[in-house]
XYZ file of C-alpha atoms in Angstrom:
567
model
C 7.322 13.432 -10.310
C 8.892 11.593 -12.866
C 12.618 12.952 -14.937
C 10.021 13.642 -18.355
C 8.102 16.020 -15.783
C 11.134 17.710 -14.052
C 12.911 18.118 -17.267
C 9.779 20.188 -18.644
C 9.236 22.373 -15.544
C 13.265 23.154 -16.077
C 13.065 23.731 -19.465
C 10.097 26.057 -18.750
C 12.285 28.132 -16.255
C 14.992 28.549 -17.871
C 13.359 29.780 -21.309
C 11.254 31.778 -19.170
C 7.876 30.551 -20.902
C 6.017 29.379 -17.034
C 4.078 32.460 -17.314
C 3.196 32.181 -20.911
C 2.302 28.768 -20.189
C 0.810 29.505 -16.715
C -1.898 32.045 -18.487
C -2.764 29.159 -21.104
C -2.389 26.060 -18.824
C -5.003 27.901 -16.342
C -7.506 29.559 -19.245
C -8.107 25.333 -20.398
C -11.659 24.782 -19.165
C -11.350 20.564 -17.601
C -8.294 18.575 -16.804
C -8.564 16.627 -20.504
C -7.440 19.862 -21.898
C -4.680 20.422 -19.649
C -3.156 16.650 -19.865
C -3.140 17.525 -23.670
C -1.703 20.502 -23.531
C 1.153 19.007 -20.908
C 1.838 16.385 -23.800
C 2.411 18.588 -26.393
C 4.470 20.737 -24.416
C 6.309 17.423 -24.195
C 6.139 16.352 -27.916
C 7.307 20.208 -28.414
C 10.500 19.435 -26.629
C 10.979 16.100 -27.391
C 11.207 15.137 -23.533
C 8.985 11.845 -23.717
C 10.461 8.551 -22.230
C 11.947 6.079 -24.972
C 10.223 3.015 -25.107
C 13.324 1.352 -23.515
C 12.287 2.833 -20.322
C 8.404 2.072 -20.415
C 8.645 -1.775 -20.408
C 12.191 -3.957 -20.110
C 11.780 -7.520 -22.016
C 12.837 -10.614 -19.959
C 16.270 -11.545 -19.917
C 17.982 -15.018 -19.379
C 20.875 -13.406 -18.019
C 19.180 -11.152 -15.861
C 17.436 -14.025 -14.262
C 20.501 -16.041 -14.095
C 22.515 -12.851 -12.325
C 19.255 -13.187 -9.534
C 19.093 -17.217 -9.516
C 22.239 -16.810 -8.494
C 22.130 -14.193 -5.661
C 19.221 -16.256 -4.463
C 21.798 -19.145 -3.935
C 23.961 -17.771 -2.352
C 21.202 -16.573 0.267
C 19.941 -19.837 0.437
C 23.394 -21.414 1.207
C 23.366 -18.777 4.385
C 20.250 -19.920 5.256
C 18.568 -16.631 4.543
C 15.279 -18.204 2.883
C 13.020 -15.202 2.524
C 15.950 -13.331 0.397
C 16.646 -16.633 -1.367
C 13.076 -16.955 -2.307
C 12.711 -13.542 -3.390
C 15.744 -13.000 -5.610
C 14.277 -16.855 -7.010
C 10.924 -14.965 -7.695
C 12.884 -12.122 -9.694
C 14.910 -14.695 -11.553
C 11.198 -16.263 -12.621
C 9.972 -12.984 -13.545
C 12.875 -11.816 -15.713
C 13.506 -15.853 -17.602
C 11.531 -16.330 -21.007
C 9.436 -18.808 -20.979
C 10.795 -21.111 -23.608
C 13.906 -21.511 -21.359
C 15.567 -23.422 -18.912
C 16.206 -20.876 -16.524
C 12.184 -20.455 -15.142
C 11.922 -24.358 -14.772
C 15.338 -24.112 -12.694
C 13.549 -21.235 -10.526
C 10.680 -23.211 -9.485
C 12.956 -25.993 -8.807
C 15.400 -23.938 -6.592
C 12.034 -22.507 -4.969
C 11.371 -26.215 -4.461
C 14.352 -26.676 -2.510
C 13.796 -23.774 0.130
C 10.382 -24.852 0.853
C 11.897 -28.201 1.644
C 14.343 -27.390 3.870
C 12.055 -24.961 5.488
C 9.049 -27.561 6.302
C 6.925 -26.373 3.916
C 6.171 -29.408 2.040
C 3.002 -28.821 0.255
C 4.852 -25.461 -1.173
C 7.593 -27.587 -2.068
C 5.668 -30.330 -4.378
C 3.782 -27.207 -6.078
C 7.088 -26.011 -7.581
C 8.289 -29.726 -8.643
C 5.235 -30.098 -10.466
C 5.743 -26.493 -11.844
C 9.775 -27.715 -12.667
C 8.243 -30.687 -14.705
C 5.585 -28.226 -16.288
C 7.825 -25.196 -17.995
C 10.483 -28.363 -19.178
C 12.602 -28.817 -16.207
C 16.333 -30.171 -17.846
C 16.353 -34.051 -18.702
C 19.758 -34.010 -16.954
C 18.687 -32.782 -13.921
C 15.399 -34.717 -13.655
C 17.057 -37.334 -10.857
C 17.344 -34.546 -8.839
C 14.092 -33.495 -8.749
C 12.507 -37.217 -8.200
C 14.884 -37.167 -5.330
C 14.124 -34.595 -3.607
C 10.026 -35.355 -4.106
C 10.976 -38.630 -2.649
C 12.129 -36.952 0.455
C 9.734 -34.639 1.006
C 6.920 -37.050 0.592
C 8.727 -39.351 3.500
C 9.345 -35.847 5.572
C 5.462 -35.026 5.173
C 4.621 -38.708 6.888
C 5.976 -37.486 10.431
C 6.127 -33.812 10.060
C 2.944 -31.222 9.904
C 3.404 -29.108 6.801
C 4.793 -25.778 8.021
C 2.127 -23.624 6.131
C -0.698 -25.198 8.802
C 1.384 -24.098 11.973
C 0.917 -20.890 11.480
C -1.634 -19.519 14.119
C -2.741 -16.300 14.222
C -5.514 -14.400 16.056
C -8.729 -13.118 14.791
C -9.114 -9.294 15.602
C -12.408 -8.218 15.956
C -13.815 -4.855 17.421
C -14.091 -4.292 20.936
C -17.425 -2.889 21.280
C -20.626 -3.325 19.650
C -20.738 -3.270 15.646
C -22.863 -0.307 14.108
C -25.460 -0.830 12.368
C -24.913 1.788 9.641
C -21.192 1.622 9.063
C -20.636 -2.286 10.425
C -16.564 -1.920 9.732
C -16.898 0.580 12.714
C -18.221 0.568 16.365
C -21.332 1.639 17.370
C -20.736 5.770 18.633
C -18.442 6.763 16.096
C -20.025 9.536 13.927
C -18.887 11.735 10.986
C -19.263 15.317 11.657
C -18.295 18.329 9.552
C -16.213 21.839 10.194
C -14.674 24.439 8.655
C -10.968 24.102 9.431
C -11.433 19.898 9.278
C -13.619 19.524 6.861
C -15.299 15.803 7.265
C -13.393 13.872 10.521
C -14.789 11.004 12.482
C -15.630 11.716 16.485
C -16.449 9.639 19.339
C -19.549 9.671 21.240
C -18.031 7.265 23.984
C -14.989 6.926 25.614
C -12.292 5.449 24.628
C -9.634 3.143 26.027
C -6.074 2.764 24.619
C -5.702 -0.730 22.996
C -9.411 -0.377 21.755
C -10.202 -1.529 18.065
C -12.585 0.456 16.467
C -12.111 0.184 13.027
C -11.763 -3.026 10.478
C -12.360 -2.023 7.210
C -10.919 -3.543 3.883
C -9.711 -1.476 0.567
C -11.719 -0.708 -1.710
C -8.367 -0.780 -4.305
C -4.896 -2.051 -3.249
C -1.838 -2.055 -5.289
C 1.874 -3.408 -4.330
C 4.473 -1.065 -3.797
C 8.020 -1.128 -6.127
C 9.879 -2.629 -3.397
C 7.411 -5.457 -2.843
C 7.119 -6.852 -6.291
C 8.521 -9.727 -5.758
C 7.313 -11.209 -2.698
C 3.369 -9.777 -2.508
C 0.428 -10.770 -5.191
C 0.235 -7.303 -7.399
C -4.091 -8.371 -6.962
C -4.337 -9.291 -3.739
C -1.182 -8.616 -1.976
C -0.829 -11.672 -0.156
C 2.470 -13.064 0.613
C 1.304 -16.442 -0.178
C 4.998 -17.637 1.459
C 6.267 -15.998 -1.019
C 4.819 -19.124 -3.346
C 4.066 -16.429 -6.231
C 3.237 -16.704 -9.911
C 5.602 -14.789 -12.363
C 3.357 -12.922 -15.049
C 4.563 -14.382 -18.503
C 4.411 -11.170 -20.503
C 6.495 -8.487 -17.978
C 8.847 -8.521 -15.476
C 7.468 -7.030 -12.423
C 4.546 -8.896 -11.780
C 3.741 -11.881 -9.568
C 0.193 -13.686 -8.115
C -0.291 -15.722 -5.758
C -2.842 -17.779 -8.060
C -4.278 -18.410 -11.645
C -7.473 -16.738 -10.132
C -5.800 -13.604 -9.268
C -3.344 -13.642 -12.054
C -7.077 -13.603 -14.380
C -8.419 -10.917 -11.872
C -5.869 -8.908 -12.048
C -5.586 -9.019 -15.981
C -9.342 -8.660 -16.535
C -9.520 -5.118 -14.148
C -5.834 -3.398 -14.345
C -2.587 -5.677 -15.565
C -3.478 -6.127 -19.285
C -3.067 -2.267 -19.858
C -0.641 -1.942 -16.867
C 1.675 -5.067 -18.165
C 2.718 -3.192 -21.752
C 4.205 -0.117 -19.853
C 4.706 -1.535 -16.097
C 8.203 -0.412 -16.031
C 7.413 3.248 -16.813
C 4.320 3.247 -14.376
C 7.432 2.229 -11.978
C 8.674 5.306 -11.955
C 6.181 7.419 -11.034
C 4.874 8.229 -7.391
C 2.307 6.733 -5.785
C -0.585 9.175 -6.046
C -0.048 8.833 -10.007
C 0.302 4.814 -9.735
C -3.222 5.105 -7.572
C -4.836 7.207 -9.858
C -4.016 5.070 -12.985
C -5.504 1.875 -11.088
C -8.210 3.652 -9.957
C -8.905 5.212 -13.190
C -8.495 1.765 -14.979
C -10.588 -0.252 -12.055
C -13.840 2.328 -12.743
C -13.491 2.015 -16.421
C -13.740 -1.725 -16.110
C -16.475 -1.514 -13.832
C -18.527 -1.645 -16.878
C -18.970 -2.989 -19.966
C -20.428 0.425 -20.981
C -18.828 3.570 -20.735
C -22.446 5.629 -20.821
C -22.942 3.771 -16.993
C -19.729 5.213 -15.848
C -20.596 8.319 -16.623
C -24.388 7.934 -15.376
C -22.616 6.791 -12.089
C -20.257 9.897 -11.476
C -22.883 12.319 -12.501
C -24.785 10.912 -9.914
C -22.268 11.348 -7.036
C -22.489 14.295 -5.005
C -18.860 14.357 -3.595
C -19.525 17.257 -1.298
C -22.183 14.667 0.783
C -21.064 11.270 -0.223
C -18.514 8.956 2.566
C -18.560 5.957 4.222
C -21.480 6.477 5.867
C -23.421 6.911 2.567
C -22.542 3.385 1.470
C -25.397 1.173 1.710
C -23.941 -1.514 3.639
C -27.466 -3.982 3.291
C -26.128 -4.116 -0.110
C -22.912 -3.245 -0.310
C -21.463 -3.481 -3.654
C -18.277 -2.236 -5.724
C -20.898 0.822 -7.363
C -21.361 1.289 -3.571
C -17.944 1.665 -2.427
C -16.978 3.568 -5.797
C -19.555 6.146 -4.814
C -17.731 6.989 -1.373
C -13.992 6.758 -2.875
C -14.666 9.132 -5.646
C -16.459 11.555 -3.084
C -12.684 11.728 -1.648
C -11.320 15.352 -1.192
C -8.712 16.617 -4.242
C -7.429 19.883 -2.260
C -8.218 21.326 -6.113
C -8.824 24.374 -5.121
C -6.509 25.353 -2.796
C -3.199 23.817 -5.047
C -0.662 26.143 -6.795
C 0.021 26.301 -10.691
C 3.464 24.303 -10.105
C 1.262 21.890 -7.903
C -1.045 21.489 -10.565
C 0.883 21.621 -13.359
C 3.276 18.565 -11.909
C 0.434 16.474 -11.561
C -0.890 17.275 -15.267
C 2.193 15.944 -16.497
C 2.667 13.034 -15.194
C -0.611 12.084 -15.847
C 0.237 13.650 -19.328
C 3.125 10.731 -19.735
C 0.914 8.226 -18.000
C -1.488 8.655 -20.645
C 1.383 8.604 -23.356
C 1.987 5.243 -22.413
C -1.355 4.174 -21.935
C -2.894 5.424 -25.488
C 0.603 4.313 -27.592
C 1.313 1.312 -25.795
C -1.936 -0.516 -24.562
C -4.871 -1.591 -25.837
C -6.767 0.816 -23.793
C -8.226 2.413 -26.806
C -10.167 -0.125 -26.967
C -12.664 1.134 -24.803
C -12.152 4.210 -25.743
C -13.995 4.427 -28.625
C -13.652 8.185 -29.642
C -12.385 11.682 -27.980
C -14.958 12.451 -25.918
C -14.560 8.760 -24.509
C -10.456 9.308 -24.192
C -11.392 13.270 -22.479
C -13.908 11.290 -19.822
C -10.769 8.987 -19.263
C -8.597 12.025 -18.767
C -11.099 13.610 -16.420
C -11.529 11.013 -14.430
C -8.195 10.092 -14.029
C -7.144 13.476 -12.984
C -9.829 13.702 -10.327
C -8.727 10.095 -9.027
C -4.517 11.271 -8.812
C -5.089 14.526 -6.908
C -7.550 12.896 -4.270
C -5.033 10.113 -3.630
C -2.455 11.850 -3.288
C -3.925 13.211 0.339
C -5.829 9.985 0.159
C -3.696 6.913 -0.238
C -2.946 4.781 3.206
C 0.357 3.195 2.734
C 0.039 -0.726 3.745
C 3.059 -2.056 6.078
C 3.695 -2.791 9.382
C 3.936 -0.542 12.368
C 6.235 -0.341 14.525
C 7.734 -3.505 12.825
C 9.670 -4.061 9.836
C 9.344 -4.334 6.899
C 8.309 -1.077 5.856
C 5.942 -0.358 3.629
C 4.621 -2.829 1.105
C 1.661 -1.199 -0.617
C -1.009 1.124 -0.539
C -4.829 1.253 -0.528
C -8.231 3.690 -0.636
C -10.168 3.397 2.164
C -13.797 4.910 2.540
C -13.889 5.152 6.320
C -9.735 5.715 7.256
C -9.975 8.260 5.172
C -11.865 10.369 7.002
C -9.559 10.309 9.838
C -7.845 13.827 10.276
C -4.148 14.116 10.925
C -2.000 15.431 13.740
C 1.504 14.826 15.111
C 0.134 13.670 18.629
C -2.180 11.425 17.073
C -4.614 9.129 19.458
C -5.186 6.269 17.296
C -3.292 4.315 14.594
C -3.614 2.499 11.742
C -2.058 -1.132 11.358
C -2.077 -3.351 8.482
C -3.604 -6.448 8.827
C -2.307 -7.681 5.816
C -4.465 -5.418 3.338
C -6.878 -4.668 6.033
C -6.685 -1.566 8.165
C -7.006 -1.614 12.125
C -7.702 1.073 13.837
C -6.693 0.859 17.287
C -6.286 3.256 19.826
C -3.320 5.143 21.477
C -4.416 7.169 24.200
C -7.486 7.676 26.247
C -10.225 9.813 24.257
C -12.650 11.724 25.363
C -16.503 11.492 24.552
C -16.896 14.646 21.759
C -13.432 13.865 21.466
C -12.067 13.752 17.182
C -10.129 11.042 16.000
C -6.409 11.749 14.539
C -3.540 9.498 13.069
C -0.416 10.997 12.299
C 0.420 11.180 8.542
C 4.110 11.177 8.542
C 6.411 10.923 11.828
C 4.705 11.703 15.028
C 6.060 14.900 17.021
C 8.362 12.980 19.780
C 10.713 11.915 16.542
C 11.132 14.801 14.116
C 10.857 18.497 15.328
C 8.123 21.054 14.474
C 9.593 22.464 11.496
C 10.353 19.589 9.811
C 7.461 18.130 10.524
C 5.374 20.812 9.150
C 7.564 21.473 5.529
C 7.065 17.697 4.937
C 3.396 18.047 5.362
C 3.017 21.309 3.407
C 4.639 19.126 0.595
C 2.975 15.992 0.817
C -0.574 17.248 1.600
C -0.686 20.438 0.966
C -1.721 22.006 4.297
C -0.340 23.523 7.552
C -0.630 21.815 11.000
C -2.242 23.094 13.864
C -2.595 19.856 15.557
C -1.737 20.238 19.284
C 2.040 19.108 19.284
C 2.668 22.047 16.771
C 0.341 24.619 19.185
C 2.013 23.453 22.099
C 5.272 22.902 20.990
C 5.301 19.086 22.434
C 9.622 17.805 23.272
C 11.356 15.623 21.072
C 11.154 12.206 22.768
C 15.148 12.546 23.316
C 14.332 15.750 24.983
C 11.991 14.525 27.551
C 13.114 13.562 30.983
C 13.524 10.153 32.484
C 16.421 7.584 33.787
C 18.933 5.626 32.360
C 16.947 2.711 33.800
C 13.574 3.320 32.570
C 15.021 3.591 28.808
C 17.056 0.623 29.416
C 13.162 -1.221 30.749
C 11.047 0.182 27.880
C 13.880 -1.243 24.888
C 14.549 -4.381 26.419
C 10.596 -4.834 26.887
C 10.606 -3.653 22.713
C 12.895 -6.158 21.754
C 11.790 -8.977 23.419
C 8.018 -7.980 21.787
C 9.761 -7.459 18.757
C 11.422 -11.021 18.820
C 7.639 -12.361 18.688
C 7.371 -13.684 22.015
C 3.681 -13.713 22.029
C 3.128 -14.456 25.608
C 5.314 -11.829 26.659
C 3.411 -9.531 23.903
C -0.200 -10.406 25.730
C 1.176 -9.894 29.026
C 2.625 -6.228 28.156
C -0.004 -5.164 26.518
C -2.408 -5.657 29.401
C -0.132 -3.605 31.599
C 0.213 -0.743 28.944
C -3.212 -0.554 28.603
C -3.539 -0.043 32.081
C -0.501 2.138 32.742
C -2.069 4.531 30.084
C -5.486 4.595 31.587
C -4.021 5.723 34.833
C -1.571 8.054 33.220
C -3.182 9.720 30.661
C -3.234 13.102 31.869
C 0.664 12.976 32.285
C 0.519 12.980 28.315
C 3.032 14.138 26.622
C 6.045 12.410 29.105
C 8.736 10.288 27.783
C 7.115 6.966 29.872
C 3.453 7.643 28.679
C 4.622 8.149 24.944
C 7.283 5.237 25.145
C 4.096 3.275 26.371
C 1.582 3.805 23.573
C 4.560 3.309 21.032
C 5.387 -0.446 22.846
C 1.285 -0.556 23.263
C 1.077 -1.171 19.760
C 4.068 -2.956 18.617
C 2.427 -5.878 21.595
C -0.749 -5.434 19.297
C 1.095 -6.247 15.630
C 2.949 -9.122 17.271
C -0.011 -10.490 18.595
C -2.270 -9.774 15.853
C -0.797 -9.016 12.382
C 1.204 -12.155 10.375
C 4.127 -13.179 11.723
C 7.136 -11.993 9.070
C 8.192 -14.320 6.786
C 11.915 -14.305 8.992
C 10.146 -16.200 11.294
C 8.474 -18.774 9.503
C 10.485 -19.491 6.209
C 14.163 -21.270 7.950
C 15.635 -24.142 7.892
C 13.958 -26.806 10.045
C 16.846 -28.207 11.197
């Protein structure tokens, strides 16, 4: 929630007016009438952001301040911070200064003395470009001069980078072909819809590969991931010339990206910023269906055609799969509507309230939204799209190795997957792709789970379940919180096995590969044999060293390892 929407519900208690405004908010018949009447509860009380804090211009000194941080980094020989305080430095310089044709040259110099030569021309010629200093100019032909004489007896350290395909371990369906053949969707009361096996399942198994239908880069990763594609590109990114907090990793995804979402985020990207992530979602989501068309009236002919209640990934027609097609299953997601509180709902109306403050005053959205009933659909939509991510969103990072999160995504299949605390398969992203592989032996008839926030053995029941109730809105019953499964400190075992299991994780985590391939054979194994010793401290230990083998051997290798100096 952002400070505008706190300040209101505040305000609201303390001049005791949340029933007066409960009774009114509630009595509005559609979500367009509630959004208005959130924003003029906000004009009422003058509580809406200054324009200061919806979009910061770019600022020489702010991108000198980072140049410089990135120097010092690259004097240490840390090259991935180097290069990413250099990519905030580009992002924050105007363009009719010196200071972005200095970034790409410092960028220049990391990729040089890490082996990346090809990287390293790209930004010489992007120096020379944006008016690289006359002064400095010898410099630059210098250092081309090397790096053309390096790349005659050196391969270019972009192409050494080897990593293996993952593909599913059993037969592809037919019907869902991101899937293997046995999984089905089946529907209950207390679940609602959940994916189930109708074959056994081993741990290690991959039975899932399925790619987001929308993807957006988290605040933390603006600098060193595309904000279209989310690639890392070697952190060989872009700057958008209009904001701050925008990179791509190419003139076809910086036009992409502009034609579908950035040229009505881009006016007010600092503000969106602030918000959480189910709001961010919603806004791309809301701004990805209305450019889905170059007609509103289809839009709408679309959604009234959607019957969420029976639409999911296994509705898509996958002969012809399509955007349409995948819109049809994402917008069938659950929203929890019905079952949220006032104060639930009534958060959630005002940020989209102050998203849609920025969006009508400071964009060119209106555009497209030719009249009221055109800015209401908007409204409608966009409320519908912020309440089903926010039990619907899949964060994008690494498990079980850093860094943390990076992004999120909406995923027509995943999404079905239920939660529990003693989940028995996880998701891993594959770059923007999620893998799901399993943990623990399941049972034919058997439902899938992941775990939506820390698993059981880390963070006791109670915890566990107020940090659910909050983020998702709903109670666990999974079987750690029946059973009342130990805290992984709690369980018993020797001083030697803990010693085995965290040397084994660190020398996985170091990206031994060979090591990774052997252990993960023997997990597998060790599980398979085991499994009815679940929970106990070497069986859990196990499935969480299971999958970290599977990211190292699998997922790219972190820029740490790739971007150093060569010599």
């Amino acid at each position: 929630m952002t400070d505008s929407s706190q300040a209101l519900m505040d305000l609201l208690n303390r001049s005791q007016r949340t029933m007066e405004v409960s009774f009114k908010f509630m009595s509005l018949p559609d979500a367009a009438s509630k959004i208005r009447y959130s924003l003029q509860l906000f004009y009422e009380n003058n509580l809406l952001p200054p324009a200061s804090d919806i979009f910061h211009p770019k600022s020489d000194s702010a991108s000198l301040n980072a140049r410089n941080e990135g120097n010092q980094h690259f004097k240490a020989g840390n090259y991935v911070a180097a290069l990413e305080n250099y990519n905030r430095s580009l992002c924050l310089a105007t363009t009719d200064s010196d200071h972005l044709s200095i970034g790409f040259a410092n960028r220049s110099a990391v990729y040089l003395n890490a082996g990346f030569f090809k990287f390293c021309l790209a930004n010489i010629e992007l120096a020379r470009k944006f008016n690289y200093p006359e002064k400095l100019r010898a410099k630059l032909e210098n250092r081309e001069k090397e790096c053309l004489k390096l790349m005659e007896i050196n391969e270019d350290g972009a192409e050494k980078i080897k990593k293996e395909n993952v593909s599913l371990s059993y037969e592809t369906s037919k019907e869902v072909p991101v899937m293997i053949e046995g999984l089905e969707c089946a529907k209950s009361e207390q679940f609602g819809r959940f994916l189930r096996t109708q074959r056994d399942l081993k741990p290690g198994d991959v039975i899932i590969i399925e790619k987001p239908f929308l993807k957006l880069v988290g605040a933390s990763a603006e600098y060193n991931r595309c904000a279209n594609c989310l690639e890392t590109a070697f952190l060989n990114l872009l700057p958008c010339l209009s904001c701050t907090r925008a990179m791509f990793c190419s003139e076809n995804c910086r036009q992409i990206a502009f034609d579908r979402f950035h040229k009505y985020e881009c006016p007010i990207i600092d503000g969106i910023f602030t918000f959480n992530k189910s709001i961010v979602t919603g806004i791309r989501a809301t701004l990805y269906a209305f450019t889905m068309f170059p007609d509103i009236e289809d839009l709408k002919k679309l959604i009234d055609d959607i019957d969420t209640s029976q639409e999911s990934a296994f509705t898509v027609d996958y002969s012809q799969i399509s955007e349409k097609n995948q819109f049809r299953a994402i917008y069938a997601f659950a929203t929890n509507e019905s079952s949220r509180t006032f104060r639930d709902l009534m958060r959630m109306t005002n940020d989209c309230a102050i998203a849609w403050y920025f969006l009508s005053n400071y964009t060119d959205l209106k555009c497209i939204l030719k009249d009221t009933e055109a800015e209401n659909f908007f409204l409608n939509v966009l409320f519908h799209f912020v309440q089903a991510a926010s039990v619907n969103t899949h964060a994008l990072g690494f498990s079980n190795i850093g860094p943390a999160v990076f992004g999120g995504g909406l995923f027509a299949l995943c999404s079905l997957i239920n939660h529990s605390c003693a989940p028995n398969v996880v998701r891993i992203a594959d770059g923007t792709t999620n893998v799901v592989v399993v943990r623990r032996f399941i049972r034919k008839g058997e439902q899938l789970f992941d775990s939506y926030g820390p698993p059981f053995c880390l963070l006791d029941a109670k915890q566990r379940q107020a940090k659910l109730k909050i983020h998702y809105n709903f109670d666990c019953s999974c079987e750690a919180c029946v059973k009342g499964y130990p805290l992984l400190r709690n369980m018993k075992t020797t001083r030697e096995i803990q010693q085995k299991f965290v040397a084994e994780q660190k020398k996985i985590k170091s990206f031994d590969k060979e090591f990774a391939r052997k252990k993960f054979e023997e997990y597998r194994e060790f599980l398979m044999k085991n499994h009815e010793k679940y929970p106990s401290f070497e069986v859990c230990v196990s499935e969480d060293n299971l999958v970290t083998c599977f990211c190292v051997l699998t997922i790219d290798t972190p820029l740490e390892f790739v971007l150093k100096p060569i010599n």
